Amino acid sequence: MTAATDTAQAAAPTPGRKPLMPLDDALQALLTTVSPLTETEVVSLGEADGRVLAHDVLSALDVPGFDNSSMDGYAVSTAALVAHVDSALPVSQRIPAGHFGSPLVPDTVARIFTGAPVPAGADAVVMQEGCEVLDDGRVLVKTLPIVGNNIRRRGEDVRKGDVVVAQGTRLGPDHIGLLASIGQAQVTVYRRLRVALMSTGDELIQPGSVPPEALPPGAIYSSNAYFLSLLLRRLGCEVTDGGNLPDQFEATKAAFQRAAEAHDVVLTSGGVSVGEEDHVKPAVQALGHLDLWSIAIKPGKPFAHGGINHTTGSSHFIGLPGNPVSSFVTFLVLVRPFIQKLSGQVAHADDAMTPLQLIADFDWPAPDKRREFLRVKRNAEGHLSLFSNQSSGVLTSVAWADGLVDNPPGQVIKRGDRVTFWSLASLMA
């Protein structure tokens, strides 16, 4: 994601504080820390959906492997039809799919079906609707075809030696169907990224553990871990639910150490500020290192990245803000590309995720000095309506929306303006 004025108009710093980091700079800094996975495994095509391909797959054959008919009809010689214009020709053979016929007998046609090999001597196929079968069985071709009509040529889909699917592609049903078409039964993929997911705060209560009427004063139901877990799984990760961390330094430190031993990434929601009850920062610093960034975006200013050392190396640490919309947005714009790169997915595999320029059906007269991500929905006219409450704590804005307006710092929006729209369906795919 880019905004033309993102870097140039980063929020001015408060005296004595570091300036807020532009989002694009933060993303670049985050991605430079990533060394993609190298460990691989072999899986069957049936288990390959969502996995990242570790090697180019080359075709060992042409697809199709022979010239074949693209429809039911009659294989003909165009020269013979010209020589016998307005004359009916006899049917010399019948060629169903899966069977090779004999060379076409001169001055005849061959009954042929979709996918069947075109016989030698035939250079076009006429669809059956373009022919009339006479009572004596001969066939009158009503419209003369041109050479090549309705013939799928050998290798027109895939040529032997072609790279069919490139290394770094996150496989979907389309890729898997293509791989099956060249006879590939298994593929080599990168192993799944292992992520430990935790929430922080004594105020958090698990849904189902306490009914709403018995919720203690000051308590809230934990929601972030649910949508973060699903977003991570959609990216192909193995997710371990680490539960809620208590507001205690030693307990937080011990939980991080255990998680880092068995996971590539430890991801938390909440507790990345500098309050007395926010123990994430000192716990990570005690185990490794931490960069605490204040990013010039709204929602989602506080963001942390670092490393937690363990017996065999170091695991990434990512700390998201606790407000649910802030956590949601920062995951999509920062963690998503981070996870993709760490998983081995290369940039070209995500080319389809591009923004649209759509018309705003709202006014935004008082923009923030930070880059904003506004929750919007396409209306019946194809324009964008704005959710009435853009607070970072209002999760209903995300559930209502079908996309985000990426608004540069200080940019006023007037009804009728074109704005940059990111589809949530693409961002959460």
Short mmCIF file of C-alpha atoms in Angstrom, two decimals:
data_model
loop_
_atom_site.label_atom_id
_atom_site.label_comp_id
_atom_site.label_asym_id
_atom_site.label_seq_id
_atom_site.Cartn_x
_atom_site.Cartn_y
_atom_site.Cartn_z
CA MET A 1 0.00 0.00 0.00
CA THR A 2 1.31 3.42 -0.89
CA ALA A 3 0.07 6.96 -0.52
CA ALA A 4 1.79 9.68 -2.52
CA THR A 5 2.01 12.02 0.43
CA ASP A 6 2.67 9.41 3.11
CA THR A 7 6.35 10.17 3.64
CA ALA A 8 6.22 13.85 2.80
CA GLN A 9 3.45 14.62 5.26
CA ALA A 10 4.34 12.39 8.19
CA ALA A 11 2.88 13.74 11.40
CA ALA A 12 4.93 16.51 12.99
CA PRO A 13 6.52 15.43 16.27
CA THR A 14 5.56 16.71 19.67
CA PRO A 15 8.56 18.52 21.21
CA GLY A 16 10.75 15.94 22.96
CA ARG A 17 9.26 12.98 21.08
CA LYS A 18 10.36 11.15 17.98
CA PRO A 19 8.35 11.94 14.84
CA LEU A 20 5.72 9.44 13.82
CA MET A 21 7.03 7.00 11.21
CA PRO A 22 5.27 7.00 7.81
CA LEU A 23 3.55 3.70 7.09
CA ASP A 24 5.55 2.95 3.95
CA ASP A 25 8.82 3.49 5.86
CA ALA A 26 7.61 1.23 8.67
CA LEU A 27 6.63 -1.51 6.23
CA GLN A 28 9.98 -1.29 4.46
CA ALA A 29 11.83 -1.47 7.78
CA LEU A 30 9.72 -4.44 8.85
CA LEU A 31 10.28 -6.36 5.61
CA THR A 32 14.05 -5.86 5.73
CA THR A 33 14.11 -8.00 8.89
CA VAL A 34 12.61 -10.98 7.09
CA SER A 35 14.54 -14.01 5.89
CA PRO A 36 11.96 -16.24 4.17
CA LEU A 37 11.53 -19.83 5.24
CA THR A 38 13.71 -22.41 3.52
CA GLU A 39 12.39 -25.64 5.05
CA THR A 40 10.18 -27.59 2.67
CA GLU A 41 7.92 -30.61 2.53
CA VAL A 42 6.20 -32.59 -0.19
CA VAL A 43 2.39 -32.64 -0.18
CA SER A 44 -0.24 -34.09 -2.48
CA LEU A 45 -2.25 -31.77 -4.70
CA GLY A 46 -5.25 -32.37 -2.47
CA GLU A 47 -3.34 -30.88 0.46
CA ALA A 48 -1.68 -28.04 -1.45
CA ASP A 49 -4.38 -25.36 -1.33
CA GLY A 50 -2.99 -22.23 0.33
CA ARG A 51 0.58 -23.54 0.47
CA VAL A 52 3.53 -21.63 -0.97
CA LEU A 53 5.38 -23.37 -3.80
CA ALA A 54 9.08 -23.88 -3.07
CA HIS A 55 10.29 -24.61 -6.64
CA ASP A 56 9.23 -23.76 -10.18
CA VAL A 57 7.11 -26.52 -11.70
CA LEU A 58 7.95 -27.25 -15.35
CA SER A 59 5.68 -29.16 -17.68
CA ALA A 60 6.89 -32.49 -19.02
CA LEU A 61 4.36 -32.44 -21.86
CA ASP A 62 2.31 -30.28 -24.20
CA VAL A 63 -1.23 -29.46 -23.14
CA PRO A 64 -3.25 -30.40 -25.05
CA GLY A 65 -1.08 -33.22 -26.28
CA PHE A 66 -2.73 -33.34 -29.71
CA ASP A 67 -4.96 -31.22 -31.93
CA ASN A 68 -8.52 -31.79 -30.74
CA SER A 69 -12.04 -30.63 -31.35
CA SER A 70 -13.43 -27.84 -29.18
CA MET A 71 -17.03 -28.93 -29.78
CA ASP A 72 -19.31 -31.65 -31.10
CA GLY A 73 -19.56 -31.55 -34.88
CA TYR A 74 -17.84 -32.77 -38.04
CA ALA A 75 -14.13 -32.81 -38.90
CA VAL A 76 -13.68 -31.69 -42.48
CA SER A 77 -11.17 -30.80 -45.16
CA THR A 78 -11.86 -27.22 -46.19
CA ALA A 79 -10.48 -27.91 -49.67
CA ALA A 80 -12.93 -30.79 -50.14
CA LEU A 81 -15.84 -28.58 -49.09
CA VAL A 82 -14.82 -25.92 -51.60
CA ALA A 83 -14.59 -28.57 -54.33
CA HIS A 84 -18.03 -29.91 -53.43
CA VAL A 85 -19.80 -26.70 -52.50
CA ASP A 86 -23.55 -27.21 -51.96
CA SER A 87 -22.97 -30.96 -52.00
CA ALA A 88 -23.47 -33.35 -49.11
CA LEU A 89 -20.57 -35.60 -48.10
CA PRO A 90 -20.71 -39.05 -46.51
CA VAL A 91 -19.58 -39.70 -42.93
CA SER A 92 -16.57 -42.01 -43.03
CA GLN A 93 -15.95 -42.49 -39.29
CA ARG A 94 -17.04 -41.58 -35.78
CA ILE A 95 -14.42 -40.29 -33.30
CA PRO A 96 -15.40 -39.98 -29.61
CA ALA A 97 -13.15 -38.37 -27.01
CA GLY A 98 -10.33 -40.66 -25.91
CA HIS A 99 -10.03 -42.42 -29.27
CA PHE A 100 -7.78 -41.67 -32.25
CA GLY A 101 -9.45 -41.96 -35.63
CA SER A 102 -8.02 -42.95 -38.98
CA PRO A 103 -6.84 -40.37 -41.53
CA LEU A 104 -9.83 -38.63 -43.10
CA VAL A 105 -10.99 -40.40 -46.27
CA PRO A 106 -10.96 -37.89 -49.16
CA ASP A 107 -14.30 -36.23 -49.92
CA THR A 108 -15.84 -37.36 -46.62
CA VAL A 109 -16.42 -35.87 -43.16
CA ALA A 110 -15.85 -37.45 -39.74
CA ARG A 111 -18.33 -37.27 -36.88
CA ILE A 112 -16.30 -35.90 -33.95
CA PHE A 113 -16.96 -35.01 -30.31
CA THR A 114 -15.52 -32.43 -27.94
CA GLY A 115 -11.96 -33.30 -26.92
CA ALA A 116 -11.50 -35.99 -29.57
CA PRO A 117 -8.29 -35.95 -31.67
CA VAL A 118 -8.71 -34.33 -35.07
CA PRO A 119 -7.89 -36.93 -37.76
CA ALA A 120 -5.06 -36.39 -40.21
CA GLY A 121 -6.37 -34.74 -43.37
CA ALA A 122 -8.96 -32.64 -41.53
CA ASP A 123 -8.17 -28.96 -41.00
CA ALA A 124 -11.39 -27.63 -39.45
CA VAL A 125 -14.34 -28.71 -37.35
CA VAL A 126 -17.86 -27.52 -38.14
CA MET A 127 -20.24 -27.43 -35.21
CA GLN A 128 -23.19 -29.77 -35.60
CA GLU A 129 -25.60 -26.81 -35.60
CA GLY A 130 -23.93 -25.64 -38.82
CA CYS A 131 -24.66 -28.91 -40.61
CA GLU A 132 -27.70 -30.71 -41.94
CA VAL A 133 -27.85 -34.51 -41.82
CA LEU A 134 -29.79 -35.82 -44.79
CA ASP A 135 -32.01 -38.88 -44.76
CA ASP A 136 -29.31 -40.99 -46.42
CA GLY A 137 -26.82 -40.08 -43.66
CA ARG A 138 -24.76 -37.67 -45.71
CA VAL A 139 -23.91 -34.30 -44.19
CA LEU A 140 -24.46 -30.92 -45.83
CA VAL A 141 -22.20 -28.20 -44.42
CA LYS A 142 -24.25 -25.01 -44.59
CA THR A 143 -21.44 -22.50 -43.92
CA LEU A 144 -17.91 -22.98 -45.20
CA PRO A 145 -15.36 -22.88 -42.34
CA ILE A 146 -11.87 -21.45 -42.47
CA VAL A 147 -8.78 -23.50 -41.69
CA GLY A 148 -8.41 -24.06 -37.96
CA ASN A 149 -12.03 -23.42 -36.97
CA ASN A 150 -12.93 -25.11 -33.66
CA ILE A 151 -9.60 -26.92 -33.33
CA ARG A 152 -7.58 -26.64 -30.12
CA ARG A 153 -3.96 -26.92 -31.21
CA ARG A 154 -1.37 -29.08 -29.51
CA GLY A 155 0.46 -27.08 -26.84
CA GLU A 156 -1.75 -24.02 -27.06
CA ASP A 157 -2.33 -24.16 -23.28
CA VAL A 158 1.08 -25.37 -22.08
CA ARG A 159 4.29 -26.14 -23.94
CA LYS A 160 6.66 -28.85 -22.79
CA GLY A 161 9.35 -27.19 -20.64
CA ASP A 162 7.20 -24.18 -19.72
CA VAL A 163 7.22 -22.94 -16.12
CA VAL A 164 3.61 -23.71 -15.26
CA VAL A 165 3.59 -22.31 -11.71
CA ALA A 166 6.46 -20.22 -10.35
CA GLN A 167 8.30 -20.62 -7.06
CA GLY A 168 6.81 -18.41 -4.35
CA THR A 169 3.23 -18.71 -5.61
CA ARG A 170 0.58 -19.25 -2.96
CA LEU A 171 -1.38 -22.10 -4.51
CA GLY A 172 -5.10 -21.88 -5.09
CA PRO A 173 -7.67 -24.05 -6.86
CA ASP A 174 -6.68 -22.56 -10.23
CA HIS A 175 -3.00 -23.46 -9.80
CA ILE A 176 -3.85 -26.94 -8.50
CA GLY A 177 -6.09 -27.65 -11.49
CA LEU A 178 -3.30 -26.53 -13.82
CA LEU A 179 -0.77 -28.74 -12.05
CA ALA A 180 -3.12 -31.71 -12.34
CA SER A 181 -3.44 -31.05 -16.08
CA ILE A 182 0.29 -31.72 -16.52
CA GLY A 183 0.16 -34.90 -14.44
CA GLN A 184 1.66 -33.45 -11.26
CA ALA A 185 0.43 -35.43 -8.24
CA GLN A 186 2.67 -33.81 -5.58
CA VAL A 187 4.39 -30.48 -5.06
CA THR A 188 7.22 -29.22 -2.89
CA VAL A 189 6.07 -26.38 -0.64
CA TYR A 190 7.52 -24.38 2.22
CA ARG A 191 6.49 -25.61 5.62
CA ARG A 192 3.75 -23.64 7.32
CA LEU A 193 4.74 -20.64 9.39
CA ARG A 194 4.20 -21.26 13.10
CA VAL A 195 2.67 -18.32 15.00
CA ALA A 196 1.93 -18.03 18.72
CA LEU A 197 -0.95 -15.60 19.30
CA MET A 198 -1.56 -13.92 22.67
CA SER A 199 -3.66 -11.10 24.08
CA THR A 200 -2.72 -8.92 27.04
CA GLY A 201 -4.75 -7.43 29.83
CA ASP A 202 -6.42 -8.51 33.05
CA GLU A 203 -9.66 -6.98 31.78
CA LEU A 204 -10.07 -9.61 29.04
CA ILE A 205 -12.66 -12.38 29.48
CA GLN A 206 -13.06 -15.30 27.09
CA PRO A 207 -16.47 -15.44 25.36
CA GLY A 208 -18.56 -18.23 26.87
CA SER A 209 -16.74 -18.25 30.20
CA VAL A 210 -19.00 -15.63 31.80
CA PRO A 211 -22.49 -14.62 30.64
CA PRO A 212 -22.96 -10.93 29.79
CA GLU A 213 -25.09 -10.28 32.86
CA ALA A 214 -22.28 -11.55 35.11
CA LEU A 215 -19.44 -9.66 33.41
CA PRO A 216 -17.35 -8.02 36.16
CA PRO A 217 -17.08 -4.23 36.19
CA GLY A 218 -14.33 -3.07 33.85
CA ALA A 219 -14.10 -6.42 32.08
CA ILE A 220 -14.52 -6.88 28.31
CA TYR A 221 -14.77 -9.94 26.12
CA SER A 222 -11.62 -10.83 24.23
CA SER A 223 -12.27 -10.40 20.50
CA ASN A 224 -8.97 -9.57 18.81
CA ALA A 225 -7.50 -13.05 19.09
CA TYR A 226 -10.47 -14.51 17.22
CA PHE A 227 -10.16 -12.41 14.08
CA LEU A 228 -6.35 -12.38 14.19
CA SER A 229 -6.25 -16.17 14.38
CA LEU A 230 -8.53 -16.48 11.36
CA LEU A 231 -6.52 -13.94 9.35
CA LEU A 232 -3.31 -15.82 10.13
CA ARG A 233 -4.85 -19.15 9.11
CA ARG A 234 -6.07 -17.63 5.86
CA LEU A 235 -2.42 -16.81 5.18
CA GLY A 236 -1.51 -20.46 5.67
CA CYS A 237 -0.08 -20.22 9.21
CA GLU A 238 -0.26 -22.79 11.98
CA VAL A 239 -1.61 -20.81 14.92
CA THR A 240 -1.21 -21.62 18.61
CA ASP A 241 -3.60 -19.82 20.92
CA GLY A 242 -1.54 -18.59 23.86
CA GLY A 243 -4.56 -17.15 25.62
CA ASN A 244 -4.63 -13.97 27.67
CA LEU A 245 -1.46 -12.84 29.40
CA PRO A 246 -1.82 -11.46 32.92
CA ASP A 247 -0.52 -7.96 33.65
CA GLN A 248 2.61 -9.37 35.30
CA PHE A 249 6.16 -8.99 34.06
CA GLU A 250 7.51 -12.43 35.02
CA ALA A 251 4.47 -14.29 33.71
CA THR A 252 4.64 -12.37 30.42
CA LYS A 253 8.36 -13.02 30.08
CA ALA A 254 7.95 -16.76 30.75
CA ALA A 255 5.10 -17.04 28.23
CA PHE A 256 7.15 -15.31 25.54
CA GLN A 257 10.15 -17.55 26.17
CA ARG A 258 8.07 -20.74 25.87
CA ALA A 259 6.33 -19.51 22.75
CA ALA A 260 9.54 -18.45 21.00
CA GLU A 261 11.06 -21.92 21.41
CA ALA A 262 8.41 -23.51 19.21
CA HIS A 263 7.26 -20.71 16.90
CA ASP A 264 8.58 -18.48 14.14
CA VAL A 265 6.52 -15.50 15.27
CA VAL A 266 5.08 -14.42 18.61
CA LEU A 267 2.21 -12.00 18.00
CA THR A 268 0.39 -10.08 20.71
CA SER A 269 -2.54 -7.73 20.79
CA GLY A 270 -2.41 -4.92 23.34
CA GLY A 271 0.20 -3.90 25.88
CA VAL A 272 2.66 -2.20 23.53
CA SER A 273 2.43 1.25 25.07
CA VAL A 274 4.51 2.47 28.02
CA GLY A 275 1.99 2.35 30.86
CA GLU A 276 2.86 0.81 34.22
CA GLU A 277 0.72 -2.24 33.46
CA ASP A 278 2.10 -2.74 29.96
CA HIS A 279 4.75 -5.44 30.46
CA VAL A 280 5.23 -6.50 26.84
CA LYS A 281 8.05 -4.06 26.10
CA PRO A 282 10.28 -4.91 29.09
CA ALA A 283 9.59 -8.64 28.72
CA VAL A 284 10.71 -8.71 25.09
CA GLN A 285 13.71 -6.51 25.84
CA ALA A 286 14.75 -8.90 28.60
CA LEU A 287 14.69 -11.80 26.14
CA GLY A 288 16.01 -10.11 23.01
CA HIS A 289 15.35 -6.73 21.46
CA LEU A 290 12.37 -4.54 20.64
CA ASP A 291 11.70 -1.65 18.30
CA LEU A 292 8.63 0.29 19.44
CA TRP A 293 7.30 2.39 16.62
CA SER A 294 4.68 5.10 16.57
CA ILE A 295 3.35 4.95 13.03
CA ALA A 296 1.62 7.85 11.31
CA ILE A 297 -1.62 5.99 10.61
CA LYS A 298 -5.11 6.15 12.04
CA PRO A 299 -6.27 3.84 13.45
CA GLY A 300 -3.25 1.90 14.70
CA LYS A 301 -0.43 4.19 15.82
CA PRO A 302 1.42 1.90 18.32
CA PHE A 303 3.24 -1.03 16.73
CA ALA A 304 6.18 -3.11 17.96
CA HIS A 305 8.60 -5.46 16.26
CA GLY A 306 11.59 -7.26 17.68
CA GLY A 307 13.19 -10.60 18.34
CA ILE A 308 13.04 -13.12 21.17
CA ASN A 309 16.15 -15.25 21.59
CA HIS A 310 15.88 -18.95 22.38
CA THR A 311 18.04 -22.05 22.42
CA THR A 312 18.14 -22.52 18.64
CA GLY A 313 18.02 -18.95 17.41
CA SER A 314 15.57 -16.08 17.47
CA SER A 315 11.88 -15.67 16.74
CA HIS A 316 10.13 -12.57 15.48
CA PHE A 317 7.97 -10.61 17.89
CA ILE A 318 5.12 -8.41 16.72
CA GLY A 319 2.98 -6.33 19.05
CA LEU A 320 -0.29 -4.89 17.77
CA PRO A 321 -2.39 -2.18 19.45
CA GLY A 322 -5.21 -3.36 21.67
CA ASN A 323 -8.11 -1.39 20.21
CA PRO A 324 -9.83 -3.87 17.90
CA VAL A 325 -10.03 -1.74 14.75
CA SER A 326 -6.43 -0.60 15.25
CA SER A 327 -5.35 -4.23 15.62
CA PHE A 328 -7.36 -5.22 12.54
CA VAL A 329 -5.99 -2.44 10.30
CA THR A 330 -2.35 -2.76 11.38
CA PHE A 331 -2.53 -6.49 10.74
CA LEU A 332 -3.77 -5.94 7.18
CA VAL A 333 -1.32 -3.19 6.21
CA LEU A 334 1.80 -4.40 8.08
CA VAL A 335 1.55 -7.96 9.35
CA ARG A 336 -0.04 -9.40 6.21
CA PRO A 337 2.86 -8.52 3.88
CA PHE A 338 5.33 -9.49 6.62
CA ILE A 339 3.76 -12.96 6.94
CA GLN A 340 3.64 -13.38 3.17
CA LYS A 341 7.34 -12.65 2.78
CA LEU A 342 8.34 -14.78 5.76
CA SER A 343 6.28 -17.67 4.34
CA GLY A 344 8.24 -17.55 1.09
CA GLN A 345 5.52 -15.94 -1.01
CA VAL A 346 7.00 -13.64 -3.62
CA ALA A 347 5.60 -10.27 -4.60
CA HIS A 348 4.20 -11.32 -7.97
CA ALA A 349 1.89 -13.80 -6.28
CA ASP A 350 -0.06 -10.88 -4.77
CA ASP A 351 -0.28 -8.69 -7.89
CA ALA A 352 -4.04 -9.14 -8.09
CA MET A 353 -4.51 -7.15 -4.86
CA THR A 354 -4.68 -3.63 -6.28
CA PRO A 355 -6.74 -0.67 -5.10
CA LEU A 356 -9.65 0.90 -6.98
CA GLN A 357 -10.38 4.57 -7.53
CA LEU A 358 -14.03 5.04 -6.50
CA ILE A 359 -16.29 8.01 -5.83
CA ALA A 360 -16.95 9.11 -2.24
CA ASP A 361 -20.57 9.68 -1.27
CA PHE A 362 -19.48 11.49 1.87
CA ASP A 363 -17.56 14.50 3.13
CA TRP A 364 -14.46 14.21 5.32
CA PRO A 365 -13.78 17.85 6.19
CA ALA A 366 -11.40 17.41 9.13
CA PRO A 367 -8.73 14.87 8.15
CA ASP A 368 -6.05 13.74 10.54
CA LYS A 369 -2.38 14.64 10.15
CA ARG A 370 -1.80 10.88 9.94
CA ARG A 371 -2.64 8.60 7.02
CA GLU A 372 -6.17 7.32 7.61
CA PHE A 373 -7.95 4.09 6.80
CA LEU A 374 -11.68 4.82 6.77
CA ARG A 375 -14.25 2.04 6.91
CA VAL A 376 -16.60 2.30 3.91
CA LYS A 377 -19.06 0.25 1.89
CA ARG A 378 -19.97 0.32 -1.80
CA ASN A 379 -23.58 1.41 -2.26
CA ALA A 380 -26.13 0.68 -4.99
CA GLU A 381 -24.56 3.32 -7.26
CA GLY A 382 -21.12 1.79 -6.86
CA HIS A 383 -19.97 4.76 -4.79
CA LEU A 384 -18.66 4.67 -1.23
CA SER A 385 -20.69 5.28 1.91
CA LEU A 386 -18.91 6.04 5.19
CA PHE A 387 -19.60 4.30 8.49
CA SER A 388 -20.83 6.96 10.90
CA ASN A 389 -18.43 6.16 13.77
CA GLN A 390 -14.76 5.80 12.80
CA SER A 391 -13.49 5.23 16.35
CA SER A 392 -10.74 2.62 16.74
CA GLY A 393 -12.86 0.78 19.31
CA VAL A 394 -15.94 0.34 17.10
CA LEU A 395 -15.59 -3.14 15.62
CA THR A 396 -19.03 -2.87 14.02
CA SER A 397 -17.43 -0.50 11.49
CA VAL A 398 -15.29 -3.38 10.20
CA ALA A 399 -18.15 -5.88 10.14
CA TRP A 400 -20.31 -3.36 8.21
CA ALA A 401 -17.63 -2.28 5.74
CA ASP A 402 -16.47 -4.00 2.57
CA GLY A 403 -13.35 -1.90 2.21
CA LEU A 404 -11.03 0.83 3.43
CA VAL A 405 -10.43 4.29 2.01
CA ASP A 406 -6.67 4.95 2.08
CA ASN A 407 -6.63 8.69 2.75
CA PRO A 408 -3.29 10.58 2.71
CA PRO A 409 -2.34 12.79 5.67
CA GLY A 410 -4.31 16.03 5.81
CA GLN A 411 -6.41 15.18 2.74
CA VAL A 412 -9.93 16.65 2.77
CA ILE A 413 -12.53 14.49 1.01
CA LYS A 414 -15.55 16.11 -0.63
CA ARG A 415 -18.58 14.24 -1.88
CA GLY A 416 -17.88 13.27 -5.49
CA ASP A 417 -14.11 13.03 -5.07
CA ARG A 418 -12.31 9.93 -6.26
CA VAL A 419 -10.57 8.10 -3.43
CA THR A 420 -8.34 5.05 -3.10
CA PHE A 421 -10.33 1.98 -2.06
CA TRP A 422 -8.92 -1.30 -0.80
CA SER A 423 -11.29 -4.26 -0.86
CA LEU A 424 -11.44 -6.11 2.45
CA ALA A 425 -12.19 -9.31 0.55
CA SER A 426 -8.77 -8.98 -1.13
CA LEU A 427 -6.97 -7.92 2.03
CA MET A 428 -8.42 -10.84 3.98
CA ALA A 429 -8.13 -13.45 1.20
#
